[in-house]
Coordinates of C-alpha atoms in Angstrom, one line a residue:
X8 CA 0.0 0.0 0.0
X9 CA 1.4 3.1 -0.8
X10 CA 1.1 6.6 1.1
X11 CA -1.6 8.2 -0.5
X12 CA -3.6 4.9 -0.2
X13 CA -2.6 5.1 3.6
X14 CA -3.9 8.6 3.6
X15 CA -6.9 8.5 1.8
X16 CA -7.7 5.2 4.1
X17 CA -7.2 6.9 7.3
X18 CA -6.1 4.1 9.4
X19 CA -2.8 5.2 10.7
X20 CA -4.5 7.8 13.1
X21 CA -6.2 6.5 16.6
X22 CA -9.8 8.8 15.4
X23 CA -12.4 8.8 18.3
X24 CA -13.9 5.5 16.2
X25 CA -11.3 3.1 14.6
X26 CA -14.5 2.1 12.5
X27 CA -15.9 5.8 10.7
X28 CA -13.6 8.4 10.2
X29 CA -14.6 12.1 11.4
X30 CA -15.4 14.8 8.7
X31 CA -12.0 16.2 7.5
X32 CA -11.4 19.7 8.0
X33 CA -9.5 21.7 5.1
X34 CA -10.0 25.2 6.8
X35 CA -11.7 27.1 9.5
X36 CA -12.3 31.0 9.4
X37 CA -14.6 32.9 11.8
X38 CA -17.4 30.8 13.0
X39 CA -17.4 28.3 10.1
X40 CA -15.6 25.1 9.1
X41 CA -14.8 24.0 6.1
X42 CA -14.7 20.3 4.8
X43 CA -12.6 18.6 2.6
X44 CA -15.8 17.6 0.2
X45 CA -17.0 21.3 0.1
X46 CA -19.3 21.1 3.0
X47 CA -19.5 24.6 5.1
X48 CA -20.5 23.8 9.0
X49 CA -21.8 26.5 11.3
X50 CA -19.3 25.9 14.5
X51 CA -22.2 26.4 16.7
X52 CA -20.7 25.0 19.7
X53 CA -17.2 26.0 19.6
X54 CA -16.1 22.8 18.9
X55 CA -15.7 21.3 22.1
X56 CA -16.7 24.5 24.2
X57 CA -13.3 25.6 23.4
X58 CA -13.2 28.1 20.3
X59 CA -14.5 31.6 22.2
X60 CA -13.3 34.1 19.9
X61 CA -14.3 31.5 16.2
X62 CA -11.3 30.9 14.0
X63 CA -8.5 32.6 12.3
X64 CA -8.3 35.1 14.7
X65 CA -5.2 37.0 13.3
X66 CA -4.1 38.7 16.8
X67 CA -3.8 35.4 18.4
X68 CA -1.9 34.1 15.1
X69 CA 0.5 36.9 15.0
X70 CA 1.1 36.5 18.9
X71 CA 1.9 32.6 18.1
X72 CA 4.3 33.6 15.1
X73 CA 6.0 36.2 17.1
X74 CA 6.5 33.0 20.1
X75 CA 8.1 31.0 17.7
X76 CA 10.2 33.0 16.1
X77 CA 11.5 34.2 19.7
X78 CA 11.7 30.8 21.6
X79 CA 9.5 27.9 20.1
X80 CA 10.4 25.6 23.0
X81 CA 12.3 25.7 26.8
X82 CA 12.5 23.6 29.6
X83 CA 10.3 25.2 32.6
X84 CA 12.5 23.3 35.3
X85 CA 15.5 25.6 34.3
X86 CA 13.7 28.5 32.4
X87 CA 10.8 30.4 32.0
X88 CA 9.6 33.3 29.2
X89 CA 7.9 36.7 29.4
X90 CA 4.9 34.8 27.9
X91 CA 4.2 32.2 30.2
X92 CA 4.3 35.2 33.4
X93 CA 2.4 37.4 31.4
X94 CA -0.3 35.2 31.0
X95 CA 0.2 34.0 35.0
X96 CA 0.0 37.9 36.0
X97 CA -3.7 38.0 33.5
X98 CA -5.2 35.0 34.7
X99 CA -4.4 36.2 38.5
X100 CA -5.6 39.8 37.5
X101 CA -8.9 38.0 36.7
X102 CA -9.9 36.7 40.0
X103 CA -9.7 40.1 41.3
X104 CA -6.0 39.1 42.3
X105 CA -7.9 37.3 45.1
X106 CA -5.9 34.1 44.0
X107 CA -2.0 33.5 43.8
X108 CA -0.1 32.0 41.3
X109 CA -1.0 29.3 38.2
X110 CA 0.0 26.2 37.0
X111 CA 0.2 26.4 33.3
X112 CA -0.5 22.3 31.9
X113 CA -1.9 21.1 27.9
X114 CA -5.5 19.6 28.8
X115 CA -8.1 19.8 31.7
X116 CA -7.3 16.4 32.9
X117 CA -4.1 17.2 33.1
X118 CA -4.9 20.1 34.8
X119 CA -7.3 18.1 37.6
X120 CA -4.1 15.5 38.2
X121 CA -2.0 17.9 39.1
X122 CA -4.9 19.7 41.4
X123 CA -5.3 16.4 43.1
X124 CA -1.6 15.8 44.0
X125 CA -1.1 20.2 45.1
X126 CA -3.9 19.3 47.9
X127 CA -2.4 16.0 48.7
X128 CA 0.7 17.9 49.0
X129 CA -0.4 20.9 51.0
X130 CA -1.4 18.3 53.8
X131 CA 2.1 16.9 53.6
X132 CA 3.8 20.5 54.3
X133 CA 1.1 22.2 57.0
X134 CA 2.5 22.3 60.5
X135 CA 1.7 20.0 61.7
X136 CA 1.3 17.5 58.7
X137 CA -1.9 15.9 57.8
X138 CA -0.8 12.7 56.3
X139 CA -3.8 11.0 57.2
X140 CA -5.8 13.0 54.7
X141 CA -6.1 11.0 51.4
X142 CA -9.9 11.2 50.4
X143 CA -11.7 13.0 48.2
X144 CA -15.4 13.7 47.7
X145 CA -16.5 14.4 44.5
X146 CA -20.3 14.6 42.9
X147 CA -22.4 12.0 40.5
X148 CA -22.8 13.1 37.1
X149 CA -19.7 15.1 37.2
X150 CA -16.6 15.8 34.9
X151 CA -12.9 16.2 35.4
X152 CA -11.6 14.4 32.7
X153 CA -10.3 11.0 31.3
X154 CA -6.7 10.1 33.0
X155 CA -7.0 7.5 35.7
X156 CA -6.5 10.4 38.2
X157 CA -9.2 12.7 36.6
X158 CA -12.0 9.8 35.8
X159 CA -11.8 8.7 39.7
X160 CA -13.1 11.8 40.5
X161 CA -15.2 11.5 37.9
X162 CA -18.8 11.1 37.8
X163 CA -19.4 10.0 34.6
X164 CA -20.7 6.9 34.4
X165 CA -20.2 6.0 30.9
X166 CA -16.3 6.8 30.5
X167 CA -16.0 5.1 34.0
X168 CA -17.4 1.6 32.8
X169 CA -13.9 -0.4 30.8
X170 CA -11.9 1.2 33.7
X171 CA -13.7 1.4 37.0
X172 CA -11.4 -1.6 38.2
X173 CA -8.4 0.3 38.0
X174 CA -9.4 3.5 39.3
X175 CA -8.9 5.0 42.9
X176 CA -11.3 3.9 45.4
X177 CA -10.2 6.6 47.9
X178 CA -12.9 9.0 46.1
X179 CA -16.3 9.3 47.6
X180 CA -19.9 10.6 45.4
X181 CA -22.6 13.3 46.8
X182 CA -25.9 14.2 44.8
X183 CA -25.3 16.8 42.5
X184 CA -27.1 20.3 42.1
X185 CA -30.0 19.8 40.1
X186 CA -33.1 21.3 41.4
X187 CA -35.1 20.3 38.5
X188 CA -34.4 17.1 39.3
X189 CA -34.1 17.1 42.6
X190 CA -36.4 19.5 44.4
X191 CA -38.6 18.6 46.9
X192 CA -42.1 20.1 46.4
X193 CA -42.4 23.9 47.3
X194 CA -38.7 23.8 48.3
X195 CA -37.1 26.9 48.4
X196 CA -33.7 27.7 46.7
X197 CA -32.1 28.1 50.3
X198 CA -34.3 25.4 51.7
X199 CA -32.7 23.1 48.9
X200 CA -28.7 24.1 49.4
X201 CA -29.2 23.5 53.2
X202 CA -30.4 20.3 52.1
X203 CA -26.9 19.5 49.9
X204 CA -24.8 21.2 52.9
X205 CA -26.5 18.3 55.3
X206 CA -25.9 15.8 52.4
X207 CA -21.8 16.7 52.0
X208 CA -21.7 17.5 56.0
X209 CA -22.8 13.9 56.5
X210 CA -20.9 12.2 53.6
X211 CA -17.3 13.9 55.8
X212 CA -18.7 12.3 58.9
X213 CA -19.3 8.9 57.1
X214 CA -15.4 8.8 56.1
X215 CA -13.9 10.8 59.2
X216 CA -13.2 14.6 58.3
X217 CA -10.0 14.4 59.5
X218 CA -9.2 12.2 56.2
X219 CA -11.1 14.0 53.6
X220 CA -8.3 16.2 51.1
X221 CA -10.9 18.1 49.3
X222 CA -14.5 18.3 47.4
X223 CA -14.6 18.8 43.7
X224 CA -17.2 19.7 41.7
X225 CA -18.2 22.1 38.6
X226 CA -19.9 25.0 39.4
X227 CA -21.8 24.7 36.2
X228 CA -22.0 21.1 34.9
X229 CA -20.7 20.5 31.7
X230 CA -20.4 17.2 30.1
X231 CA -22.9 14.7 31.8
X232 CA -26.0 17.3 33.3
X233 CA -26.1 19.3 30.3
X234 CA -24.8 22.9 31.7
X235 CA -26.8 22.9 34.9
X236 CA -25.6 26.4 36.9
X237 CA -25.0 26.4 40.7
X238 CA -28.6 26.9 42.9
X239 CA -27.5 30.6 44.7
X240 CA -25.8 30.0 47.6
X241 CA -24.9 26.2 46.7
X242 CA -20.9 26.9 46.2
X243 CA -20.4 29.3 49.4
X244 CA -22.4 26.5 51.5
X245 CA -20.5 23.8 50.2
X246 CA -17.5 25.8 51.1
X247 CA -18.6 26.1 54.7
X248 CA -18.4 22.9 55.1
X249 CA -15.3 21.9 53.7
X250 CA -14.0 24.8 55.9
X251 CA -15.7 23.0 58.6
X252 CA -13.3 20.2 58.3
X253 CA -10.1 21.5 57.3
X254 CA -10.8 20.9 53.5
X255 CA -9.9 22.1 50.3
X256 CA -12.9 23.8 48.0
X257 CA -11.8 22.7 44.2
X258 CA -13.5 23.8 41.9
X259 CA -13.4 22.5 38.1
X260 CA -14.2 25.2 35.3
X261 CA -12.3 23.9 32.7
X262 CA -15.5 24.4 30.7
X263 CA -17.8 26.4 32.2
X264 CA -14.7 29.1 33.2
X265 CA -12.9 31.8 31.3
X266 CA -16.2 33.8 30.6
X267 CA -18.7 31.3 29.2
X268 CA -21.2 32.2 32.2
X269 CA -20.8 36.0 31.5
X270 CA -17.9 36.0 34.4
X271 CA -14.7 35.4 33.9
X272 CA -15.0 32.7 36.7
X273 CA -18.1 30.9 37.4
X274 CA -17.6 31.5 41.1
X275 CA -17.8 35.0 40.6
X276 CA -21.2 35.4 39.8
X277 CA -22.1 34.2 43.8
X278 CA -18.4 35.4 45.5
X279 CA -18.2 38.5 48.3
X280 CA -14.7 39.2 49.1
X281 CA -15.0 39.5 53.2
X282 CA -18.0 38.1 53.6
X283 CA -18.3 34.8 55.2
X284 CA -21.1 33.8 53.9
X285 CA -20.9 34.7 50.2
X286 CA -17.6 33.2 50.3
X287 CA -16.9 30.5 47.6
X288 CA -13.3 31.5 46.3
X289 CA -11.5 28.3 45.8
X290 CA -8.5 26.8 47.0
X291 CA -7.2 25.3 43.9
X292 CA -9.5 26.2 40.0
X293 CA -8.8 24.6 36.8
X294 CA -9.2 25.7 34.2
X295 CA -8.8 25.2 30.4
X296 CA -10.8 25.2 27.3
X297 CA -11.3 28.9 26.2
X298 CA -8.1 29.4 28.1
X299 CA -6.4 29.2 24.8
X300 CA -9.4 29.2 22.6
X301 CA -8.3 25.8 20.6
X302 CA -5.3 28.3 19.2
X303 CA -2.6 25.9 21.3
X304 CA -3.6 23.5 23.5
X305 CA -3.4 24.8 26.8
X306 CA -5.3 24.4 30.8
X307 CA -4.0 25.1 34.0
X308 CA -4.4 25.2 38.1
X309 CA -5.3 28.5 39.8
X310 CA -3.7 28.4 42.8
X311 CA -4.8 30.0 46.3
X312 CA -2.6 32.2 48.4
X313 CA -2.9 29.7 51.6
X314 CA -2.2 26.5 49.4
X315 CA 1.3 28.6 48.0
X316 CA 1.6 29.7 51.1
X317 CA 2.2 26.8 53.0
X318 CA 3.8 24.9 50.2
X319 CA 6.7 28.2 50.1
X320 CA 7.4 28.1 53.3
X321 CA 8.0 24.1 53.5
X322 CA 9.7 22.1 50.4
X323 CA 9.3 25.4 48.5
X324 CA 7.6 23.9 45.4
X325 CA 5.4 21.7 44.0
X326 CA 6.5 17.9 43.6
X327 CA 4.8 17.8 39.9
X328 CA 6.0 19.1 36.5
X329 CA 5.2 18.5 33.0
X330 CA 7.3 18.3 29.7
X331 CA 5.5 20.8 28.3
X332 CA 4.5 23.1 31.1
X333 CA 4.0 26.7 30.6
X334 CA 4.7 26.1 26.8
X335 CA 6.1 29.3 25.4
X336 CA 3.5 29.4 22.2
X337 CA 0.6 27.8 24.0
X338 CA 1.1 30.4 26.2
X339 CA 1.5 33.5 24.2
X340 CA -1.8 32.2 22.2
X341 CA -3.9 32.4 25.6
X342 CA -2.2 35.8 26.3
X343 CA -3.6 37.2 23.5
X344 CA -7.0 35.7 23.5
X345 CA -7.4 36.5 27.1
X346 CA -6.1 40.3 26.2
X347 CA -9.0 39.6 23.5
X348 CA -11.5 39.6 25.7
X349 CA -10.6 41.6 28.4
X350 CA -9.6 44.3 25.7
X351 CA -13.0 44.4 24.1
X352 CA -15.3 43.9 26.6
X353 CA -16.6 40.4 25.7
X354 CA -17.6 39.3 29.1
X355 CA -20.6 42.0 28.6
X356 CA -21.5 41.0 24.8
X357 CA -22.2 37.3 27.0
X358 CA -24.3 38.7 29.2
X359 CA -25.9 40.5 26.5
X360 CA -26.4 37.7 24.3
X361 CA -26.7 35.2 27.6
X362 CA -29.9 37.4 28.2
X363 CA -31.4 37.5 24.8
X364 CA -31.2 33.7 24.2
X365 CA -32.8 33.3 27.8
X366 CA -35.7 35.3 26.2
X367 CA -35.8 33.7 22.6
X368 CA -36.4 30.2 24.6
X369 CA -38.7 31.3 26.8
X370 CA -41.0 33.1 24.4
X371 CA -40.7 29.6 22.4
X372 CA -40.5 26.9 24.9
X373 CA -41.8 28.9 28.3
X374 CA -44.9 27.1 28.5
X375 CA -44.3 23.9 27.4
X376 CA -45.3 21.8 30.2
X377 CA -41.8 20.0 30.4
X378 CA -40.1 23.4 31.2

């Protein structure tokens, strides 16, 4: 068989089925892709909730040309670029600088690994050391993604099924937030989150607090409950538990953050800096997706001040590192689609078009009797 008989077979690639190749892409421009047999597709979804700013953007191509012709590559356990801070500095600057430093990774499951071992190891380094702590609680129908690490956490049941064997068994499963679901009748909104805050405060008692590393869970569910937000008041309650015990508050927006909800952060649509009991900042965030905007692949681990904290004044760094770690080009791609948006004000055109969809549905589906 020769090559272009190899090619045109498509058999030398690992595609998401061995059996039917995906549609081949020749080009991609704005919001549309183009196909190899002359089809044009609306990219309704941003591919896979990733694309924010549509394709081609020639900022964010000029930033990448620019990064290569500087320094294409670099080891981050000698060196580091102007890029991969800059970006650090933006992403910080976006949680109100109410966070501390990032962890700069190439996928979200990637990103929720090395979440999982920066709790683990700020247990390790607290005075006095909490070895003992090696659980996590996590919710059903979640997401974190598809590493052995990530899927333990994980809540989805159909990526769970070939590997369940092999995965951790140190992870625990609450309910997850889904009031339509799971409301009681003529339960109120606060009525309901008191109700999950019993659920999570018993679930810590069941395994021993004093064992439990973290929770995880997505503010706004992604990929198994169909974008489900957060019931107001559900993540600063949750938090008050897991500050209850001496836990860690992760929270996973690697598809829901980075401005899809109309805030940069999920979180900061419920968060009041000072006030206890609006308080749902997170220890540890990742994030990913339209981190980048599917320019370079690219996610990372917001980091809290007490987490860096205590890790700086022990070992001094994180036991975890990555080939391609604070990639210079990935990097300078998200630097210049988070500029992007920050620059021209896209957060509002979200909540702007956020608002006007809510309407368009309503005025067409409102009264259906299965809304």
């Amino acid at each position: 068989m020769d090559s272009s008989q190899i090619h045109s077979a498509g058999r030398c690639l690992v595609d998401r089925s061995l059996n039917e190749p995906p549609l081949e892409v020749k080009w991609s421009e704005e919001n549309y892709i183009y196909l190899s047999n002359g089809e044009k597709i609306f990219d309704a979804t941003c591919g896979a909730a990733v694309a924010c700013l549509g394709h081609g953007n020639q900022e964010v191509i000029q930033a990448i040309t620019d990064q290569l012709q500087m320094n294409a590559y670099s080891n981050s356990q000698v060196f580091t670029t102007r890029a991969a801070s800059d970006l650090a500095e933006e992403i910080i600057l976006g949680t109100g600088n109410l966070m501390s430093r990032v962890y700069i990774c190439s996928s979200g499951s990637e990103a929720t690994d090395a979440a999982m071992k920066m709790s683990r190891q700020y247990f390790i380094e607290l005075s006095p050391p909490q070895p003992q702590r090696t659980k996590y609680i996590t919710r059903q129908h979640s997401y974190h993604g598809n590493t052995i690490g990530a899927l333990s956490v994980s809540g989805h049941v159909g990526r769970r099924e070939h590997y369940a064997p092999i995965l951790t068994t140190n992870v625990s499963f609450v309910s997850a937030c889904n009031p339509y679901r799971q409301r009681l009748p003529c339960e109120s909104d606060a009525a309901f989150v008191t109700r999950k805050a019993i659920e999570l405060d018993d679930e810590f008692q069941r395994l021993d607090p004093d064992t439990v590393i973290a929770f995880v869970c997505e503010p706004i569910s992604g990929a198994t409950l169909g974008c489900i937000p957060y019931v107001r008041g559900y993540l600063s309650a949750m938090k008050a538990v897991c500050r209850k015990y001496g836990a860690l508050f992760i929270l996973d927006e690697t598809m829901c953050g980075m401005g899809r909800s109309g805030n940069l952060h999920a979180w900061q649509g419920e968060h009041v800096d000072g006030d206890i009991g609006k308080d749902c900042l997170p220890d540890l965030q990742m994030i990913g997706k339209g981190l980048g905007g599917g320019y370079q692949p690219i996610a990372g681990v917001i980091v809290g001040k007490e987490v860096v904290a205590v890790v700086g004044s022990g070992t001094g760094g994180f036991v975890h590192g990555q080939t391609y770690q604070a990639h210079p080009v990935a990097c300078a791609a998200s630097l210049a689609v988070q500029r992007i948006i920050r620059w021209e004000g896209l957060l509002l055109n979200v909540q702007k078009q956020g608002l006007y969809l809510s309407q368009l549905l309503q005025n067409k589906l409102g009264s259906h009797r299965n809304v």
